[in-house]
Coordinates of C-alpha atoms in Angstrom, one line a residue:
M1 CA 118.4 104.3 101.3
Q2 CA 120.8 101.8 100.9
S3 CA 123.2 104.8 101.0
V4 CA 122.2 105.9 104.3
A5 CA 122.4 102.4 105.8
T6 CA 125.9 102.3 104.3
R7 CA 126.8 105.6 106.3
M8 CA 125.7 104.3 109.1
I9 CA 127.9 101.3 109.1
V10 CA 130.9 103.6 108.0
E11 CA 130.3 105.9 110.7
R12 CA 130.0 102.8 113.0
E13 CA 133.6 102.1 112.0
R14 CA 134.8 105.4 112.6
E15 CA 133.7 105.3 115.9
R16 CA 135.9 101.9 116.3
M17 CA 138.9 103.3 114.9
A18 CA 138.6 106.2 117.1
F19 CA 137.9 104.3 120.3
R20 CA 140.7 104.4 122.8
S21 CA 140.3 101.4 126.0
A22 CA 140.4 102.0 129.4
D23 CA 140.6 99.6 132.3
Y24 CA 138.6 99.5 135.5
W25 CA 137.8 97.2 138.2
D26 CA 134.8 96.2 140.4
L27 CA 133.9 93.7 143.3
D28 CA 131.5 91.1 143.4
C29 CA 130.8 89.9 147.0
T30 CA 128.9 86.8 148.7
L31 CA 127.5 87.7 151.9
A32 CA 125.4 85.4 154.4
T33 CA 123.0 85.9 157.1
R34 CA 123.6 85.3 160.8
G35 CA 121.3 84.6 163.8
S36 CA 118.2 82.5 163.6
G37 CA 118.6 82.3 159.8
A38 CA 122.2 82.3 159.5
G39 CA 124.0 80.7 156.3
I40 CA 121.7 82.0 153.4
E41 CA 124.2 83.3 151.0
F42 CA 123.3 86.1 148.4
K43 CA 125.2 88.0 145.8
A44 CA 126.3 92.0 146.4
R45 CA 128.2 94.5 144.3
L46 CA 130.6 97.0 145.9
L47 CA 128.8 100.6 144.9
E48 CA 130.5 103.3 146.9
V49 CA 133.6 104.1 148.8
D50 CA 133.3 106.9 151.0
G51 CA 130.0 108.2 149.2
H52 CA 131.9 108.2 145.9
R53 CA 130.0 105.5 143.5
V54 CA 132.6 103.1 141.9
A55 CA 132.6 103.1 138.1
F56 CA 130.8 100.4 135.9
G57 CA 130.7 100.1 132.3
R58 CA 127.8 102.4 131.8
D59 CA 129.8 105.1 132.9
F60 CA 132.0 104.8 130.0
G61 CA 131.3 106.7 126.4
D62 CA 131.5 105.3 123.0
D63 CA 135.1 106.7 122.8
G64 CA 135.8 104.3 125.9
Q65 CA 136.9 106.8 128.0
P66 CA 135.2 108.1 131.2
S67 CA 132.0 110.1 130.5
R68 CA 131.9 111.4 133.9
D69 CA 134.1 112.8 136.5
D70 CA 132.2 112.1 139.5
V71 CA 132.8 108.2 139.7
L72 CA 135.9 106.4 141.5
I73 CA 137.8 104.5 138.9
L74 CA 139.4 101.5 140.8
D75 CA 142.5 100.1 139.3
E76 CA 143.9 96.7 140.1
V77 CA 145.8 97.7 143.3
S78 CA 143.0 99.9 144.9
A79 CA 140.5 97.0 144.0
G80 CA 142.9 94.5 145.7
V81 CA 143.1 96.6 148.7
V82 CA 139.2 97.0 149.3
R83 CA 138.8 93.1 148.4
D84 CA 141.3 92.3 151.1
D85 CA 139.2 94.7 153.7
L86 CA 136.2 93.3 152.9
E87 CA 136.8 89.6 153.0
G88 CA 135.7 88.5 156.5
A89 CA 133.9 91.8 157.3
L90 CA 130.9 92.4 159.0
A91 CA 128.2 94.4 157.0
T92 CA 125.1 96.1 158.1
V93 CA 122.0 96.6 156.4
E94 CA 121.6 100.3 155.8
S95 CA 118.3 100.2 153.6
V96 CA 115.6 98.0 152.5
E97 CA 113.6 99.3 149.5
P98 CA 111.0 97.2 147.9
K99 CA 109.2 98.4 144.7
P100 CA 106.4 96.9 142.8
Y101 CA 107.6 95.4 139.6
K102 CA 105.6 95.2 136.3
L103 CA 106.4 94.6 132.7
R104 CA 104.2 94.8 129.7
P105 CA 104.3 92.5 126.6
S106 CA 105.6 93.7 123.0
A107 CA 103.5 94.6 120.4
P108 CA 102.9 92.4 117.5
F109 CA 105.5 91.8 114.8
T110 CA 105.9 94.5 112.3
T111 CA 108.3 93.8 109.3
S112 CA 111.2 95.5 111.5
T113 CA 111.0 93.7 114.8
F114 CA 109.9 90.4 113.2
Q115 CA 113.4 90.6 111.4
Q116 CA 115.2 91.6 114.3
E117 CA 113.6 89.0 116.6
A118 CA 114.2 86.3 114.2
G119 CA 117.9 87.4 114.0
R120 CA 118.4 87.2 117.6
R121 CA 116.0 84.3 118.2
L122 CA 116.3 81.9 115.4
K123 CA 119.6 83.3 114.2
L124 CA 118.1 84.1 110.8
S125 CA 119.2 86.7 108.3
A126 CA 117.0 89.1 107.4
S127 CA 116.4 87.7 103.9
R128 CA 116.1 84.0 105.5
A129 CA 113.5 85.3 107.8
M130 CA 111.4 87.0 104.9
H131 CA 111.9 84.3 103.0
A132 CA 110.3 81.8 105.4
A133 CA 107.3 84.5 106.2
Q134 CA 106.6 84.6 102.4
G135 CA 106.3 80.8 102.5
L136 CA 103.8 80.8 105.4
Y137 CA 101.9 83.6 104.0
Q138 CA 101.6 82.1 100.5
K139 CA 100.3 78.9 102.3
G140 CA 97.8 80.6 104.4
Y141 CA 99.5 80.4 107.9
I142 CA 100.3 84.3 108.7
T143 CA 99.0 87.6 107.1
Y144 CA 101.0 89.8 104.9
M145 CA 104.7 90.2 106.3
R146 CA 105.5 93.5 104.7
T147 CA 103.9 96.0 107.3
D148 CA 104.8 98.6 109.6
S149 CA 101.7 98.3 111.7
T150 CA 101.8 97.2 115.5
T151 CA 97.7 97.2 115.1
L152 CA 95.7 93.8 115.0
S153 CA 92.1 93.3 113.5
D154 CA 89.2 93.1 115.8
T155 CA 89.1 89.4 114.7
A156 CA 93.1 88.7 115.5
V157 CA 92.4 90.4 118.9
R158 CA 89.5 87.8 119.4
A159 CA 91.5 85.1 118.5
A160 CA 94.5 85.9 120.4
R161 CA 92.4 86.4 123.7
A162 CA 90.6 83.3 123.1
E163 CA 94.1 81.2 122.4
A164 CA 95.4 83.0 125.8
A165 CA 92.5 82.1 128.0
E166 CA 92.4 78.3 126.7
R167 CA 96.3 77.8 126.9
F168 CA 97.3 79.8 130.0
G169 CA 93.9 80.4 132.1
P170 CA 91.5 83.5 132.0
D171 CA 93.5 85.1 134.6
H172 CA 96.4 85.5 132.2
V173 CA 94.2 87.4 129.7
T174 CA 93.6 91.5 130.2
D175 CA 90.2 92.4 131.2
A176 CA 90.0 95.1 127.8
P177 CA 91.9 94.4 124.5
R178 CA 95.3 95.8 124.1
A179 CA 96.3 98.4 121.8
Y180 CA 99.5 99.5 120.7
A181 CA 100.6 103.1 119.7
N182 CA 103.3 102.8 116.5
K183 CA 106.5 104.4 117.1
V184 CA 107.8 104.1 113.8
R185 CA 108.4 107.5 111.9
N186 CA 106.0 108.1 108.9
A187 CA 104.4 104.6 109.5
Q188 CA 101.9 104.1 106.8
E189 CA 100.1 101.2 108.5
A190 CA 98.4 99.7 105.2
H191 CA 98.1 96.3 106.7
E192 CA 97.6 95.0 110.1
A193 CA 100.6 93.5 112.3
I194 CA 102.0 90.4 111.2
R195 CA 100.0 87.3 113.2
P196 CA 98.6 83.9 112.6
A197 CA 96.1 84.0 109.6
G198 CA 92.4 83.3 110.4
D199 CA 89.8 83.9 113.1
H200 CA 91.1 80.6 115.0
F201 CA 94.9 80.6 115.4
R202 CA 96.1 77.0 115.0
H203 CA 98.7 76.2 117.9
P204 CA 102.4 75.7 116.6
D205 CA 102.4 72.1 117.4
T206 CA 99.4 71.3 115.2
V207 CA 101.4 72.8 112.1
R208 CA 105.0 71.8 112.7
G209 CA 104.6 68.8 110.6
E210 CA 103.6 70.2 107.7
L211 CA 106.2 72.8 107.4
P212 CA 110.0 73.0 106.8
K213 CA 111.7 73.6 110.1
S214 CA 112.5 77.3 109.5
E215 CA 109.1 77.9 108.8
A216 CA 107.3 76.2 111.6
D217 CA 109.9 78.1 113.9
V218 CA 108.9 81.5 112.4
Y219 CA 105.5 80.4 112.6
E220 CA 105.5 79.4 116.4
M221 CA 107.7 83.0 116.9
V222 CA 104.8 84.8 115.5
W223 CA 101.9 82.9 117.3
R224 CA 103.4 83.5 120.6
R225 CA 104.0 87.1 120.1
T226 CA 100.7 87.7 118.8
V227 CA 99.1 85.9 121.7
A228 CA 101.2 87.4 124.3
S229 CA 100.4 90.7 123.4
Q230 CA 96.7 90.5 124.5
M231 CA 97.8 88.8 128.1
T232 CA 98.4 90.2 131.2
D233 CA 101.6 92.2 132.6
V234 CA 104.1 90.4 134.6
R235 CA 104.0 91.5 138.0
G236 CA 106.2 90.9 141.2
E237 CA 108.2 93.1 143.6
T238 CA 111.8 94.4 143.2
V239 CA 113.8 94.8 146.5
R240 CA 117.0 96.8 146.9
L241 CA 119.5 96.2 149.5
Q242 CA 122.3 98.5 150.6
M243 CA 125.0 97.5 153.2
G244 CA 127.9 99.5 154.8
A245 CA 131.3 97.8 156.0
D246 CA 134.1 99.6 157.6
L247 CA 137.3 99.3 155.4
A248 CA 140.5 98.6 157.9
S249 CA 142.9 100.1 155.3
P250 CA 142.8 103.9 154.6
V251 CA 144.5 103.9 151.4
V252 CA 141.2 104.0 149.2
G253 CA 138.6 104.8 151.8
A254 CA 137.0 104.1 155.4
R255 CA 133.5 102.7 154.3
A256 CA 132.2 100.7 151.5
T257 CA 128.7 100.4 150.6
L258 CA 127.3 97.3 148.9
A259 CA 124.0 96.8 147.1
A260 CA 122.0 93.9 146.0
S261 CA 119.0 93.5 144.3
G262 CA 116.5 90.6 143.2
T263 CA 113.1 90.4 141.7
V264 CA 110.3 88.1 143.1
I265 CA 108.0 87.1 140.4
H266 CA 104.3 86.9 141.5
H267 CA 102.3 86.8 138.4
Q268 CA 103.9 85.3 135.1
G269 CA 101.5 86.9 132.8
F270 CA 102.4 87.2 129.0
R271 CA 106.0 85.4 129.5
R272 CA 103.9 82.2 130.0
A273 CA 103.5 82.3 126.1
Y274 CA 106.6 84.7 125.1
E275 CA 109.7 86.4 126.3
E276 CA 111.4 88.3 123.9
T277 CA 115.2 88.3 123.4
R278 CA 117.2 91.4 123.7
E279 CA 120.8 92.8 122.5
D280 CA 123.2 92.4 124.9
T281 CA 123.4 95.5 126.8
G282 CA 126.3 94.7 129.2
D283 CA 123.9 95.4 132.2
E284 CA 126.1 95.1 135.2
Q285 CA 123.3 94.8 137.8
V286 CA 123.8 91.9 139.9
E287 CA 120.5 90.2 140.3
A288 CA 119.9 87.7 143.3
V289 CA 117.5 85.9 145.5
L290 CA 117.7 87.7 148.5
P291 CA 116.9 86.7 152.0
A292 CA 114.6 88.4 154.1
V293 CA 116.4 91.2 156.2
T294 CA 115.7 94.1 158.3
V295 CA 117.6 97.5 158.4
G296 CA 120.3 97.2 160.9
E297 CA 120.6 93.7 160.5
V298 CA 124.2 92.2 160.8
V299 CA 125.5 89.8 157.7
D300 CA 129.1 88.3 157.1
V301 CA 130.8 89.1 154.1
V302 CA 132.1 85.6 153.3
S303 CA 134.2 86.4 150.2
A304 CA 134.9 89.1 147.5
V305 CA 136.3 89.0 144.0
A306 CA 138.1 92.1 142.2
K307 CA 137.4 91.8 138.9
G308 CA 139.0 93.8 135.9
H309 CA 137.4 94.9 132.9
T310 CA 138.4 96.8 129.4
T311 CA 136.1 99.1 127.6
K312 CA 135.5 98.0 124.3
P313 CA 134.5 99.7 121.2
P314 CA 130.8 99.8 119.7
A315 CA 130.0 96.8 118.2
R316 CA 129.6 96.6 114.7
Y317 CA 126.0 96.1 113.6
T318 CA 124.3 92.8 113.4
E319 CA 121.6 92.7 110.5
A320 CA 119.1 92.8 113.7
S321 CA 120.5 96.1 115.1
L322 CA 120.8 97.7 111.8
V323 CA 117.1 97.2 110.7
K324 CA 116.4 98.5 114.1
G325 CA 118.4 101.9 113.3
M326 CA 117.2 102.4 110.1
E327 CA 113.6 102.1 111.3
E328 CA 114.5 104.8 114.1
H329 CA 116.0 106.7 111.4
G330 CA 113.0 106.5 109.3
V331 CA 115.1 104.6 106.2
G332 CA 113.5 102.1 104.2
R333 CA 110.3 100.4 104.4
P334 CA 109.3 97.0 105.6
S335 CA 109.6 95.7 101.6
T336 CA 113.1 97.0 101.2
Y337 CA 114.8 96.0 104.6
A338 CA 115.7 92.5 103.4
S339 CA 117.2 93.8 100.2
I340 CA 119.2 96.4 101.5
M341 CA 120.8 93.8 103.7
E342 CA 121.6 91.4 101.1
T343 CA 123.0 94.2 98.9
I344 CA 125.5 95.5 101.8
Q345 CA 126.6 92.1 102.7
G346 CA 127.2 91.4 98.9
S347 CA 129.2 94.4 98.4
M348 CA 130.9 95.9 101.7
C349 CA 131.6 92.2 103.0
S350 CA 133.3 91.3 100.1
K351 CA 136.8 89.8 100.3
R352 CA 138.1 93.0 99.5
A353 CA 136.8 94.8 102.4
P354 CA 136.0 92.0 105.2
R355 CA 136.4 94.6 107.9
W356 CA 133.1 96.2 107.0
C357 CA 131.1 93.0 107.5
L358 CA 128.2 93.0 109.6
R359 CA 128.9 91.1 112.6

């Protein structure tokens, strides 16, 4: 198991060594409404020039080079030309697309997802996270922490739903209990998911004074994740706008398309209790609070900023991302993740070979 994890790290390092960087540019714009509702500013991004989509980071592969040939890769000069043409120009709203937005809560913690989230949210290594969980388990605060199951017992479901209703209101609890399918390969599910112990979950504020800080933080994370798993979806509406503007200079193209999107949340749902952290994905989407505009309406391009980017090699594994990768490949068991991390850190991350370290 350790050899497979080591191979994953080595293969990632080989990808980094084979990487060749590439440069690309894009534009962020500030627009403003006109007429009776004049002066409401919002952000947008250059999407297309003459129907050719502008390249973003997601259009480059792990080797750093373009992964598709149907996108327009702007250089510094061409981006500057488009910027100069857009600043002070008028843009016409071409489409307004509202779509319902819904987000489900994550499943209760398995050992793997617990270690990943403890690393991201609490900055704990896998071994420190498991040490804190072991302490909580031995003191009777949480259930067994080595598990690959996302299932809660009937007792736990009732307790989670009761906590959600009491703390956040009955309208934040689902009509029927939620169940979560296990996505882990070869999951044995000998134990239920990690959750607060007992048939009534003690609120984190009531236990914080009884525990060391790391254990109190871990308990709160487990409590929030468990309660959130039985709460309602986040609901709202996402609106996507596209606007067109003529370009004065024919060097790059004659017509630019700008895009903006924003999400209005009508019901916070499980986010009242918990919001999962995530690895940085390099998402280039510009989210904005959007004004109410209609197709055919004209808006001002107040400013345009050209930004240069250089593709980056695949990131070295963190403990959290390596555990996730091991789980996806069916490597290791909940009881071995932390020890594998410790062994790798002790051997591969020695002074003799610091470049192999997990970041």
